[in-house]
Amino acid sequence: MTASTGVTAPTRHRRTAAAGFALWAARLGWRHAVMWLVAGFALFPVLFVVSAALNPVGTLSSAELWPTGASLGNARDLFQNTPFTTWYANSLFFALTNAAVTVLLSALAAYAFSRMRFKGRRVGLIGLLVIQMFPQFLAIVAIYLMFSTLGEYYPAIGFDTRWGLLLVYLGGALSINTWLMKGFFDTVPKELDESAQMDGATHAQVFFRIMLPLVTPVLAIVALLVFIATINEFLMASVFLRDTDAKTLGLGLYQLVASQRNANFGMFAVGAIMLSLPTLAVFWFLQRFITEGLTSGAVKG
């Protein structure tokens, strides 16, 4: 104990630590509290689905946040008693193909609208803007009648076919993504195009060798958004795909719980987890293009 204040060194240390903690809590503590609250809110459904997938009983009424037991019986039943692999392959086909083709066609259209001047350009841009104002499901009756007739003449793009539904997906995704890419193309200086063309480059060479590397971030973003939207799409797929083997995983999982929601919830949870894995993989693969794409096209080499 000191003679001047009568307070021991450990006491002063505790008071200093308490004052420092109070200052930290006042400045930054609320941010950590909000972060943990948001994390808990986001992780709750994930933990519930994982728990239901591991639940040996496999019913909705027996599902708990913390499973009382763990078993792979739900996964085994899903693989053995349903055409899960076919559903999964169909979902991956639609998501990957739609993302790749949408990125290519939207980039080509955006390049044309951004760099070229032609008759009908303004009308085309306004048309794309008007089309994207209306959700796709508003035209579901017209699309159904259209493909009912087309299927009679061209069975390859009729109902229960991959290519028919893919055409519908492409028609709904091109308008908004073309506008998004056009805005990004407009930020690239036109002097790059002009200098390349003066050196003898064609429009195709300018597009593929100069423009695409410079707009890699928007290509990655569009690919990711289209992939997520397609792999989770349900409404259009439910109209076009009626045969069991032609269904996507979302339709197949809905079929499991439509009539026996309580009994098949364990298998439904396993399928939901499996459906999320491709999205995580695509995001992990594309994130480096989003962060590095802005500089990759500007480096000479």
PDB file of C-alpha atoms in Angstrom:
ATOM      1  CA  MET A   1       0.000   0.000   0.000  1.00  0.00           C
ATOM      2  CA  THR A   2       1.361   3.392  -0.938  1.00  0.00           C
ATOM      3  CA  ALA A   3       1.553   6.193   1.601  1.00  0.00           C
ATOM      4  CA  SER A   4       0.011   8.868  -0.649  1.00  0.00           C
ATOM      5  CA  THR A   5      -3.181   7.209  -1.853  1.00  0.00           C
ATOM      6  CA  GLY A   6      -3.578   4.071   0.217  1.00  0.00           C
ATOM      7  CA  VAL A   7      -4.388   1.998  -2.956  1.00  0.00           C
ATOM      8  CA  THR A   8      -2.408  -1.111  -3.774  1.00  0.00           C
ATOM      9  CA  ALA A   9      -0.895  -1.729  -7.211  1.00  0.00           C
ATOM     10  CA  PRO A  10      -3.229  -4.689  -8.019  1.00  0.00           C
ATOM     11  CA  THR A  11      -6.236  -2.508  -7.229  1.00  0.00           C
ATOM     12  CA  ARG A  12      -5.017   0.236  -9.550  1.00  0.00           C
ATOM     13  CA  HIS A  13      -4.421  -2.367 -12.257  1.00  0.00           C
ATOM     14  CA  ARG A  14      -7.973  -3.713 -11.905  1.00  0.00           C
ATOM     15  CA  ARG A  15      -9.437  -0.222 -12.039  1.00  0.00           C
ATOM     16  CA  THR A  16      -7.400   0.608 -15.158  1.00  0.00           C
ATOM     17  CA  ALA A  17      -8.507  -2.617 -16.822  1.00  0.00           C
ATOM     18  CA  ALA A  18     -12.139  -1.931 -15.933  1.00  0.00           C
ATOM     19  CA  ALA A  19     -11.900   1.596 -17.309  1.00  0.00           C
ATOM     20  CA  GLY A  20     -10.297   0.297 -20.502  1.00  0.00           C
ATOM     21  CA  PHE A  21     -13.009  -2.341 -20.939  1.00  0.00           C
ATOM     22  CA  ALA A  22     -15.723   0.252 -20.367  1.00  0.00           C
ATOM     23  CA  LEU A  23     -14.152   2.522 -22.975  1.00  0.00           C
ATOM     24  CA  TRP A  24     -13.882  -0.378 -25.459  1.00  0.00           C
ATOM     25  CA  ALA A  25     -17.492  -1.392 -24.797  1.00  0.00           C
ATOM     26  CA  ALA A  26     -18.691   2.157 -25.322  1.00  0.00           C
ATOM     27  CA  ARG A  27     -16.842   2.554 -28.616  1.00  0.00           C
ATOM     28  CA  LEU A  28     -16.731  -0.907 -30.200  1.00  0.00           C
ATOM     29  CA  GLY A  29     -18.640  -3.292 -27.961  1.00  0.00           C
ATOM     30  CA  TRP A  30     -22.025  -2.656 -29.561  1.00  0.00           C
ATOM     31  CA  ARG A  31     -20.597  -3.578 -32.949  1.00  0.00           C
ATOM     32  CA  HIS A  32     -19.478  -6.964 -31.661  1.00  0.00           C
ATOM     33  CA  ALA A  33     -22.865  -7.484 -30.036  1.00  0.00           C
ATOM     34  CA  VAL A  34     -24.631  -6.749 -33.325  1.00  0.00           C
ATOM     35  CA  MET A  35     -22.206  -9.026 -35.171  1.00  0.00           C
ATOM     36  CA  TRP A  36     -22.900 -11.952 -32.829  1.00  0.00           C
ATOM     37  CA  LEU A  37     -26.641 -11.311 -33.051  1.00  0.00           C
ATOM     38  CA  VAL A  38     -26.596 -11.341 -36.859  1.00  0.00           C
ATOM     39  CA  ALA A  39     -24.331 -14.417 -36.913  1.00  0.00           C
ATOM     40  CA  GLY A  40     -26.660 -16.272 -34.571  1.00  0.00           C
ATOM     41  CA  PHE A  41     -29.686 -15.289 -36.647  1.00  0.00           C
ATOM     42  CA  ALA A  42     -27.971 -16.540 -39.839  1.00  0.00           C
ATOM     43  CA  LEU A  43     -26.606 -19.768 -38.341  1.00  0.00           C
ATOM     44  CA  PHE A  44     -29.821 -20.857 -36.620  1.00  0.00           C
ATOM     45  CA  PRO A  45     -31.548 -22.289 -39.729  1.00  0.00           C
ATOM     46  CA  VAL A  46     -28.262 -23.863 -40.878  1.00  0.00           C
ATOM     47  CA  LEU A  47     -27.808 -25.649 -37.561  1.00  0.00           C
ATOM     48  CA  PHE A  48     -31.437 -26.749 -37.612  1.00  0.00           C
ATOM     49  CA  VAL A  49     -31.141 -28.236 -41.111  1.00  0.00           C
ATOM     50  CA  VAL A  50     -27.864 -30.006 -40.268  1.00  0.00           C
ATOM     51  CA  SER A  51     -29.447 -31.364 -37.091  1.00  0.00           C
ATOM     52  CA  ALA A  52     -32.475 -32.606 -39.025  1.00  0.00           C
ATOM     53  CA  ALA A  53     -30.216 -34.254 -41.609  1.00  0.00           C
ATOM     54  CA  LEU A  54     -28.329 -36.163 -38.890  1.00  0.00           C
ATOM     55  CA  ASN A  55     -31.449 -37.024 -36.879  1.00  0.00           C
ATOM     56  CA  PRO A  56     -31.860 -40.834 -36.905  1.00  0.00           C
ATOM     57  CA  VAL A  57     -35.661 -40.560 -36.807  1.00  0.00           C
ATOM     58  CA  GLY A  58     -35.768 -38.239 -39.817  1.00  0.00           C
ATOM     59  CA  THR A  59     -39.129 -36.582 -39.137  1.00  0.00           C
ATOM     60  CA  LEU A  60     -40.073 -32.942 -38.752  1.00  0.00           C
ATOM     61  CA  SER A  61     -41.721 -33.477 -35.368  1.00  0.00           C
ATOM     62  CA  SER A  62     -38.524 -34.996 -33.932  1.00  0.00           C
ATOM     63  CA  ALA A  63     -36.159 -32.351 -35.349  1.00  0.00           C
ATOM     64  CA  GLU A  64     -34.234 -30.330 -32.761  1.00  0.00           C
ATOM     65  CA  LEU A  65     -31.538 -27.672 -32.838  1.00  0.00           C
ATOM     66  CA  TRP A  66     -29.100 -30.035 -31.143  1.00  0.00           C
ATOM     67  CA  PRO A  67     -29.539 -33.641 -32.322  1.00  0.00           C
ATOM     68  CA  THR A  68     -29.748 -36.320 -29.659  1.00  0.00           C
ATOM     69  CA  GLY A  69     -28.089 -38.769 -32.045  1.00  0.00           C
ATOM     70  CA  ALA A  70     -26.235 -38.825 -35.363  1.00  0.00           C
ATOM     71  CA  SER A  71     -26.840 -41.114 -38.300  1.00  0.00           C
ATOM     72  CA  LEU A  72     -26.356 -41.139 -42.073  1.00  0.00           C
ATOM     73  CA  GLY A  73     -29.601 -43.049 -42.585  1.00  0.00           C
ATOM     74  CA  ASN A  74     -31.371 -40.068 -44.139  1.00  0.00           C
ATOM     75  CA  ALA A  75     -28.618 -39.679 -46.744  1.00  0.00           C
ATOM     76  CA  ARG A  76     -28.689 -43.388 -47.482  1.00  0.00           C
ATOM     77  CA  ASP A  77     -32.469 -43.352 -47.946  1.00  0.00           C
ATOM     78  CA  LEU A  78     -32.252 -40.290 -50.200  1.00  0.00           C
ATOM     79  CA  PHE A  79     -29.678 -41.900 -52.490  1.00  0.00           C
ATOM     80  CA  GLN A  80     -31.304 -45.340 -52.551  1.00  0.00           C
ATOM     81  CA  ASN A  81     -35.029 -44.573 -52.604  1.00  0.00           C
ATOM     82  CA  THR A  82     -35.106 -41.537 -54.907  1.00  0.00           C
ATOM     83  CA  PRO A  83     -33.479 -40.573 -58.249  1.00  0.00           C
ATOM     84  CA  PHE A  84     -31.337 -38.079 -56.342  1.00  0.00           C
ATOM     85  CA  THR A  85     -28.319 -38.233 -58.647  1.00  0.00           C
ATOM     86  CA  THR A  86     -30.525 -37.527 -61.682  1.00  0.00           C
ATOM     87  CA  TRP A  87     -32.160 -34.557 -59.966  1.00  0.00           C
ATOM     88  CA  TYR A  88     -28.784 -33.258 -58.870  1.00  0.00           C
ATOM     89  CA  ALA A  89     -27.295 -33.580 -62.356  1.00  0.00           C
ATOM     90  CA  ASN A  90     -30.277 -31.760 -63.864  1.00  0.00           C
ATOM     91  CA  SER A  91     -29.900 -28.863 -61.416  1.00  0.00           C
ATOM     92  CA  LEU A  92     -26.173 -28.541 -62.118  1.00  0.00           C
ATOM     93  CA  PHE A  93     -26.766 -28.661 -65.866  1.00  0.00           C
ATOM     94  CA  PHE A  94     -29.315 -25.852 -65.792  1.00  0.00           C
ATOM     95  CA  ALA A  95     -27.298 -23.686 -63.389  1.00  0.00           C
ATOM     96  CA  LEU A  96     -23.905 -24.064 -65.093  1.00  0.00           C
ATOM     97  CA  THR A  97     -25.192 -23.856 -68.662  1.00  0.00           C
ATOM     98  CA  ASN A  98     -27.478 -20.908 -67.982  1.00  0.00           C
ATOM     99  CA  ALA A  99     -24.713 -19.019 -66.167  1.00  0.00           C
ATOM    100  CA  ALA A 100     -22.138 -19.618 -68.914  1.00  0.00           C
ATOM    101  CA  VAL A 101     -24.430 -18.806 -71.852  1.00  0.00           C
ATOM    102  CA  THR A 102     -25.943 -15.778 -70.097  1.00  0.00           C
ATOM    103  CA  VAL A 103     -22.514 -14.328 -69.388  1.00  0.00           C
ATOM    104  CA  LEU A 104     -21.403 -14.786 -73.000  1.00  0.00           C
ATOM    105  CA  LEU A 105     -24.557 -13.467 -74.673  1.00  0.00           C
ATOM    106  CA  SER A 106     -25.008 -10.593 -72.217  1.00  0.00           C
ATOM    107  CA  ALA A 107     -21.383  -9.547 -72.673  1.00  0.00           C
ATOM    108  CA  LEU A 108     -21.724  -9.610 -76.462  1.00  0.00           C
ATOM    109  CA  ALA A 109     -24.927  -7.577 -76.349  1.00  0.00           C
ATOM    110  CA  ALA A 110     -23.496  -5.138 -73.803  1.00  0.00           C
ATOM    111  CA  TYR A 111     -20.390  -4.604 -75.937  1.00  0.00           C
ATOM    112  CA  ALA A 112     -22.527  -3.867 -78.978  1.00  0.00           C
ATOM    113  CA  PHE A 113     -24.757  -1.406 -77.102  1.00  0.00           C
ATOM    114  CA  SER A 114     -21.793   0.283 -75.437  1.00  0.00           C
ATOM    115  CA  ARG A 115     -19.339   0.599 -78.322  1.00  0.00           C
ATOM    116  CA  MET A 116     -21.383   0.588 -81.518  1.00  0.00           C
ATOM    117  CA  ARG A 117     -23.935   3.008 -82.911  1.00  0.00           C
ATOM    118  CA  PHE A 118     -26.648   1.460 -85.058  1.00  0.00           C
ATOM    119  CA  LYS A 119     -30.278   1.967 -85.966  1.00  0.00           C
ATOM    120  CA  GLY A 120     -32.608   0.763 -83.233  1.00  0.00           C
ATOM    121  CA  ARG A 121     -29.976   0.965 -80.501  1.00  0.00           C
ATOM    122  CA  ARG A 122     -31.969   3.335 -78.293  1.00  0.00           C
ATOM    123  CA  VAL A 123     -35.199   1.397 -78.849  1.00  0.00           C
ATOM    124  CA  GLY A 124     -33.413  -1.825 -77.963  1.00  0.00           C
ATOM    125  CA  LEU A 125     -32.058  -0.397 -74.734  1.00  0.00           C
ATOM    126  CA  ILE A 126     -35.462   0.941 -73.732  1.00  0.00           C
ATOM    127  CA  GLY A 127     -37.005  -2.418 -74.600  1.00  0.00           C
ATOM    128  CA  LEU A 128     -34.575  -4.227 -72.322  1.00  0.00           C
ATOM    129  CA  LEU A 129     -35.340  -1.761 -69.560  1.00  0.00           C
ATOM    130  CA  VAL A 130     -39.088  -2.232 -69.928  1.00  0.00           C
ATOM    131  CA  ILE A 131     -38.853  -6.025 -70.074  1.00  0.00           C
ATOM    132  CA  GLN A 132     -36.930  -6.280 -66.826  1.00  0.00           C
ATOM    133  CA  MET A 133     -39.626  -4.307 -64.997  1.00  0.00           C
ATOM    134  CA  PHE A 134     -42.006  -7.263 -65.183  1.00  0.00           C
ATOM    135  CA  PRO A 135     -41.288 -10.505 -63.302  1.00  0.00           C
ATOM    136  CA  GLN A 136     -41.025 -13.610 -65.431  1.00  0.00           C
ATOM    137  CA  PHE A 137     -43.854 -15.450 -63.729  1.00  0.00           C
ATOM    138  CA  LEU A 138     -46.353 -12.901 -65.100  1.00  0.00           C
ATOM    139  CA  ALA A 139     -45.819 -14.443 -68.535  1.00  0.00           C
ATOM    140  CA  ILE A 140     -46.053 -18.020 -67.332  1.00  0.00           C
ATOM    141  CA  VAL A 141     -49.405 -18.664 -69.048  1.00  0.00           C
ATOM    142  CA  ALA A 142     -48.199 -17.232 -72.361  1.00  0.00           C
ATOM    143  CA  ILE A 143     -44.951 -19.197 -72.117  1.00  0.00           C
ATOM    144  CA  TYR A 144     -46.885 -22.376 -71.346  1.00  0.00           C
ATOM    145  CA  LEU A 145     -49.139 -21.960 -74.387  1.00  0.00           C
ATOM    146  CA  MET A 146     -46.189 -21.045 -76.595  1.00  0.00           C
ATOM    147  CA  PHE A 147     -44.160 -24.118 -75.696  1.00  0.00           C
ATOM    148  CA  SER A 148     -47.230 -26.346 -75.902  1.00  0.00           C
ATOM    149  CA  THR A 149     -47.386 -25.477 -79.596  1.00  0.00           C
ATOM    150  CA  LEU A 150     -43.624 -25.527 -80.148  1.00  0.00           C
ATOM    151  CA  GLY A 151     -43.367 -28.953 -78.531  1.00  0.00           C
ATOM    152  CA  GLU A 152     -45.643 -30.415 -81.181  1.00  0.00           C
ATOM    153  CA  TYR A 153     -43.366 -29.249 -84.016  1.00  0.00           C
ATOM    154  CA  TYR A 154     -40.006 -29.386 -82.202  1.00  0.00           C
ATOM    155  CA  PRO A 155     -40.158 -31.989 -79.423  1.00  0.00           C
ATOM    156  CA  ALA A 156     -36.535 -31.265 -78.459  1.00  0.00           C
ATOM    157  CA  ILE A 157     -37.564 -27.933 -76.912  1.00  0.00           C
ATOM    158  CA  GLY A 158     -40.951 -28.967 -75.543  1.00  0.00           C
ATOM    159  CA  PHE A 159     -41.966 -29.914 -72.033  1.00  0.00           C
ATOM    160  CA  ASP A 160     -39.811 -32.300 -69.981  1.00  0.00           C
ATOM    161  CA  THR A 161     -36.744 -31.279 -72.003  1.00  0.00           C
ATOM    162  CA  ARG A 162     -33.642 -29.470 -70.813  1.00  0.00           C
ATOM    163  CA  TRP A 163     -33.335 -27.193 -73.816  1.00  0.00           C
ATOM    164  CA  GLY A 164     -36.873 -25.853 -73.618  1.00  0.00           C
ATOM    165  CA  LEU A 165     -36.535 -24.764 -70.012  1.00  0.00           C
ATOM    166  CA  LEU A 166     -33.050 -23.420 -70.704  1.00  0.00           C
ATOM    167  CA  LEU A 167     -34.467 -21.129 -73.419  1.00  0.00           C
ATOM    168  CA  VAL A 168     -36.926 -19.729 -70.887  1.00  0.00           C
ATOM    169  CA  TYR A 169     -34.165 -19.136 -68.344  1.00  0.00           C
ATOM    170  CA  LEU A 170     -32.019 -17.366 -70.929  1.00  0.00           C
ATOM    171  CA  GLY A 171     -34.861 -15.135 -72.018  1.00  0.00           C
ATOM    172  CA  GLY A 172     -35.456 -13.992 -68.468  1.00  0.00           C
ATOM    173  CA  ALA A 173     -31.802 -13.399 -67.571  1.00  0.00           C
ATOM    174  CA  LEU A 174     -30.435 -11.592 -70.623  1.00  0.00           C
ATOM    175  CA  SER A 175     -32.234  -8.263 -70.252  1.00  0.00           C
ATOM    176  CA  ILE A 176     -31.167  -7.211 -66.769  1.00  0.00           C
ATOM    177  CA  ASN A 177     -27.661  -8.625 -67.119  1.00  0.00           C
ATOM    178  CA  THR A 178     -27.141  -6.861 -70.443  1.00  0.00           C
ATOM    179  CA  TRP A 179     -27.978  -3.556 -68.761  1.00  0.00           C
ATOM    180  CA  LEU A 180     -25.668  -4.358 -65.856  1.00  0.00           C
ATOM    181  CA  MET A 181     -22.759  -5.223 -68.145  1.00  0.00           C
ATOM    182  CA  LYS A 182     -23.356  -2.246 -70.424  1.00  0.00           C
ATOM    183  CA  GLY A 183     -22.865   0.127 -67.518  1.00  0.00           C
ATOM    184  CA  PHE A 184     -19.595  -1.607 -66.714  1.00  0.00           C
ATOM    185  CA  PHE A 185     -18.432  -1.536 -70.350  1.00  0.00           C
ATOM    186  CA  ASP A 186     -19.117   2.199 -70.446  1.00  0.00           C
ATOM    187  CA  THR A 187     -16.503   2.752 -67.719  1.00  0.00           C
ATOM    188  CA  VAL A 188     -13.715   1.292 -69.906  1.00  0.00           C
ATOM    189  CA  PRO A 189     -12.006   4.068 -71.913  1.00  0.00           C
ATOM    190  CA  LYS A 190     -12.811   3.958 -75.601  1.00  0.00           C
ATOM    191  CA  GLU A 191      -9.231   4.922 -76.388  1.00  0.00           C
ATOM    192  CA  LEU A 192      -8.244   1.301 -75.742  1.00  0.00           C
ATOM    193  CA  ASP A 193     -10.581   0.108 -78.504  1.00  0.00           C
ATOM    194  CA  GLU A 194      -9.458   2.784 -80.909  1.00  0.00           C
ATOM    195  CA  SER A 195      -5.747   2.146 -80.380  1.00  0.00           C
ATOM    196  CA  ALA A 196      -6.238  -1.602 -80.833  1.00  0.00           C
ATOM    197  CA  GLN A 197      -8.257  -1.095 -84.017  1.00  0.00           C
ATOM    198  CA  MET A 198      -5.579   1.239 -85.379  1.00  0.00           C
ATOM    199  CA  ASP A 199      -3.128  -1.606 -84.870  1.00  0.00           C
ATOM    200  CA  GLY A 200      -5.329  -3.864 -86.975  1.00  0.00           C
ATOM    201  CA  ALA A 201      -7.451  -5.589 -84.323  1.00  0.00           C
ATOM    202  CA  THR A 202     -10.972  -6.657 -85.234  1.00  0.00           C
ATOM    203  CA  HIS A 203     -14.028  -6.170 -83.051  1.00  0.00           C
ATOM    204  CA  ALA A 204     -13.783  -9.808 -81.939  1.00  0.00           C
ATOM    205  CA  GLN A 205     -10.145  -9.406 -80.929  1.00  0.00           C
ATOM    206  CA  VAL A 206     -10.911  -6.192 -79.058  1.00  0.00           C
ATOM    207  CA  PHE A 207     -13.794  -7.884 -77.264  1.00  0.00           C
ATOM    208  CA  PHE A 208     -12.063 -11.098 -76.233  1.00  0.00           C
ATOM    209  CA  ARG A 209      -8.490  -9.872 -75.671  1.00  0.00           C
ATOM    210  CA  ILE A 210      -8.999  -6.373 -74.278  1.00  0.00           C
ATOM    211  CA  MET A 211     -12.523  -5.832 -72.992  1.00  0.00           C
ATOM    212  CA  LEU A 212     -13.251  -9.131 -71.266  1.00  0.00           C
ATOM    213  CA  PRO A 213     -10.118  -9.091 -69.053  1.00  0.00           C
ATOM    214  CA  LEU A 214     -10.969  -5.555 -67.964  1.00  0.00           C
ATOM    215  CA  VAL A 215     -14.568  -6.381 -67.039  1.00  0.00           C
ATOM    216  CA  THR A 216     -13.833  -9.655 -65.270  1.00  0.00           C
ATOM    217  CA  PRO A 217     -15.498  -8.525 -61.991  1.00  0.00           C
ATOM    218  CA  VAL A 218     -18.904  -7.969 -63.579  1.00  0.00           C
ATOM    219  CA  LEU A 219     -18.621 -11.261 -65.470  1.00  0.00           C
ATOM    220  CA  ALA A 220     -17.981 -13.084 -62.205  1.00  0.00           C
ATOM    221  CA  ILE A 221     -20.835 -11.299 -60.440  1.00  0.00           C
ATOM    222  CA  VAL A 222     -23.307 -12.064 -63.220  1.00  0.00           C
ATOM    223  CA  ALA A 223     -22.211 -15.700 -63.356  1.00  0.00           C
ATOM    224  CA  LEU A 224     -22.642 -16.056 -59.602  1.00  0.00           C
ATOM    225  CA  LEU A 225     -26.059 -14.383 -59.490  1.00  0.00           C
ATOM    226  CA  VAL A 226     -27.401 -16.366 -62.450  1.00  0.00           C
ATOM    227  CA  PHE A 227     -26.063 -19.628 -61.004  1.00  0.00           C
ATOM    228  CA  ILE A 228     -27.722 -19.023 -57.636  1.00  0.00           C
ATOM    229  CA  ALA A 229     -31.015 -17.924 -59.189  1.00  0.00           C
ATOM    230  CA  THR A 230     -31.149 -20.912 -61.544  1.00  0.00           C
ATOM    231  CA  ILE A 231     -30.219 -23.624 -59.076  1.00  0.00           C
ATOM    232  CA  ASN A 232     -32.878 -22.334 -56.651  1.00  0.00           C
ATOM    233  CA  GLU A 233     -35.562 -21.676 -59.289  1.00  0.00           C
ATOM    234  CA  PHE A 234     -38.808 -23.547 -58.731  1.00  0.00           C
ATOM    235  CA  LEU A 235     -41.805 -21.953 -60.457  1.00  0.00           C
ATOM    236  CA  MET A 236     -40.821 -22.288 -64.126  1.00  0.00           C
ATOM    237  CA  ALA A 237     -39.288 -25.703 -63.539  1.00  0.00           C
ATOM    238  CA  SER A 238     -42.516 -26.944 -61.952  1.00  0.00           C
ATOM    239  CA  VAL A 239     -44.421 -25.953 -65.104  1.00  0.00           C
ATOM    240  CA  PHE A 240     -41.986 -27.391 -67.658  1.00  0.00           C
ATOM    241  CA  LEU A 241     -40.665 -30.502 -65.922  1.00  0.00           C
ATOM    242  CA  ARG A 242     -43.399 -32.996 -65.132  1.00  0.00           C
ATOM    243  CA  ASP A 243     -41.605 -36.303 -65.596  1.00  0.00           C
ATOM    244  CA  THR A 244     -39.878 -37.631 -62.459  1.00  0.00           C
ATOM    245  CA  ASP A 245     -36.480 -38.149 -64.091  1.00  0.00           C
ATOM    246  CA  ALA A 246     -36.575 -34.686 -65.695  1.00  0.00           C
ATOM    247  CA  LYS A 247     -37.068 -32.803 -62.420  1.00  0.00           C
ATOM    248  CA  THR A 248     -34.464 -30.621 -60.788  1.00  0.00           C
ATOM    249  CA  LEU A 249     -33.370 -31.192 -57.214  1.00  0.00           C
ATOM    250  CA  GLY A 250     -35.664 -28.444 -55.926  1.00  0.00           C
ATOM    251  CA  LEU A 251     -38.694 -30.080 -57.535  1.00  0.00           C
ATOM    252  CA  GLY A 252     -37.639 -33.498 -56.323  1.00  0.00           C
ATOM    253  CA  LEU A 253     -37.226 -32.321 -52.745  1.00  0.00           C
ATOM    254  CA  TYR A 254     -40.607 -30.604 -52.877  1.00  0.00           C
ATOM    255  CA  GLN A 255     -42.108 -33.878 -54.088  1.00  0.00           C
ATOM    256  CA  LEU A 256     -40.720 -35.592 -50.978  1.00  0.00           C
ATOM    257  CA  VAL A 257     -42.404 -33.242 -48.517  1.00  0.00           C
ATOM    258  CA  ALA A 258     -45.517 -32.263 -50.483  1.00  0.00           C
ATOM    259  CA  SER A 259     -47.617 -35.131 -49.153  1.00  0.00           C
ATOM    260  CA  GLN A 260     -45.470 -36.561 -46.316  1.00  0.00           C
ATOM    261  CA  ARG A 261     -43.768 -33.515 -44.874  1.00  0.00           C
ATOM    262  CA  ASN A 262     -43.221 -35.009 -41.446  1.00  0.00           C
ATOM    263  CA  ALA A 263     -41.928 -38.417 -42.564  1.00  0.00           C
ATOM    264  CA  ASN A 264     -39.383 -37.305 -45.187  1.00  0.00           C
ATOM    265  CA  PHE A 265     -38.024 -34.165 -43.560  1.00  0.00           C
ATOM    266  CA  GLY A 266     -34.676 -35.805 -42.803  1.00  0.00           C
ATOM    267  CA  MET A 267     -34.115 -36.639 -46.473  1.00  0.00           C
ATOM    268  CA  PHE A 268     -35.281 -33.148 -47.404  1.00  0.00           C
ATOM    269  CA  ALA A 269     -32.662 -31.635 -45.067  1.00  0.00           C
ATOM    270  CA  VAL A 270     -29.899 -33.773 -46.593  1.00  0.00           C
ATOM    271  CA  GLY A 271     -30.921 -32.659 -50.081  1.00  0.00           C
ATOM    272  CA  ALA A 272     -30.980 -29.016 -49.009  1.00  0.00           C
ATOM    273  CA  ILE A 273     -27.419 -29.299 -47.705  1.00  0.00           C
ATOM    274  CA  MET A 274     -26.280 -30.987 -50.915  1.00  0.00           C
ATOM    275  CA  LEU A 275     -27.965 -28.255 -52.953  1.00  0.00           C
ATOM    276  CA  SER A 276     -26.005 -25.555 -51.128  1.00  0.00           C
ATOM    277  CA  LEU A 277     -22.598 -27.103 -51.843  1.00  0.00           C
ATOM    278  CA  PRO A 278     -22.385 -26.099 -55.552  1.00  0.00           C
ATOM    279  CA  THR A 279     -23.251 -22.499 -54.664  1.00  0.00           C
ATOM    280  CA  LEU A 280     -20.471 -22.389 -52.075  1.00  0.00           C
ATOM    281  CA  ALA A 281     -18.039 -23.926 -54.554  1.00  0.00           C
ATOM    282  CA  VAL A 282     -18.918 -21.442 -57.304  1.00  0.00           C
ATOM    283  CA  PHE A 283     -18.606 -18.497 -54.914  1.00  0.00           C
ATOM    284  CA  TRP A 284     -15.230 -19.748 -53.695  1.00  0.00           C
ATOM    285  CA  PHE A 285     -14.027 -20.131 -57.279  1.00  0.00           C
ATOM    286  CA  LEU A 286     -15.251 -16.729 -58.492  1.00  0.00           C
ATOM    287  CA  GLN A 287     -14.296 -14.561 -55.536  1.00  0.00           C
ATOM    288  CA  ARG A 288     -10.691 -14.196 -56.700  1.00  0.00           C
ATOM    289  CA  PHE A 289     -11.905 -12.936 -60.078  1.00  0.00           C
ATOM    290  CA  ILE A 290     -14.104 -10.374 -58.358  1.00  0.00           C
ATOM    291  CA  THR A 291     -11.223  -9.029 -56.260  1.00  0.00           C
ATOM    292  CA  GLU A 292      -8.434  -9.314 -58.829  1.00  0.00           C
ATOM    293  CA  GLY A 293     -10.288  -8.745 -62.092  1.00  0.00           C
ATOM    294  CA  LEU A 294     -10.009  -4.965 -61.984  1.00  0.00           C
ATOM    295  CA  THR A 295      -6.229  -5.095 -62.352  1.00  0.00           C
ATOM    296  CA  SER A 296      -5.679  -8.325 -64.272  1.00  0.00           C
ATOM    297  CA  GLY A 297      -6.589  -6.805 -67.648  1.00  0.00           C
ATOM    298  CA  ALA A 298      -4.473  -3.681 -67.169  1.00  0.00           C
ATOM    299  CA  VAL A 299      -1.196  -5.510 -66.575  1.00  0.00           C
ATOM    300  CA  LYS A 300       0.863  -5.999 -69.677  1.00  0.00           C
ATOM    301  CA  GLY A 301       2.069  -9.511 -70.347  1.00  0.00           C
TER     302      GLY A 301
END
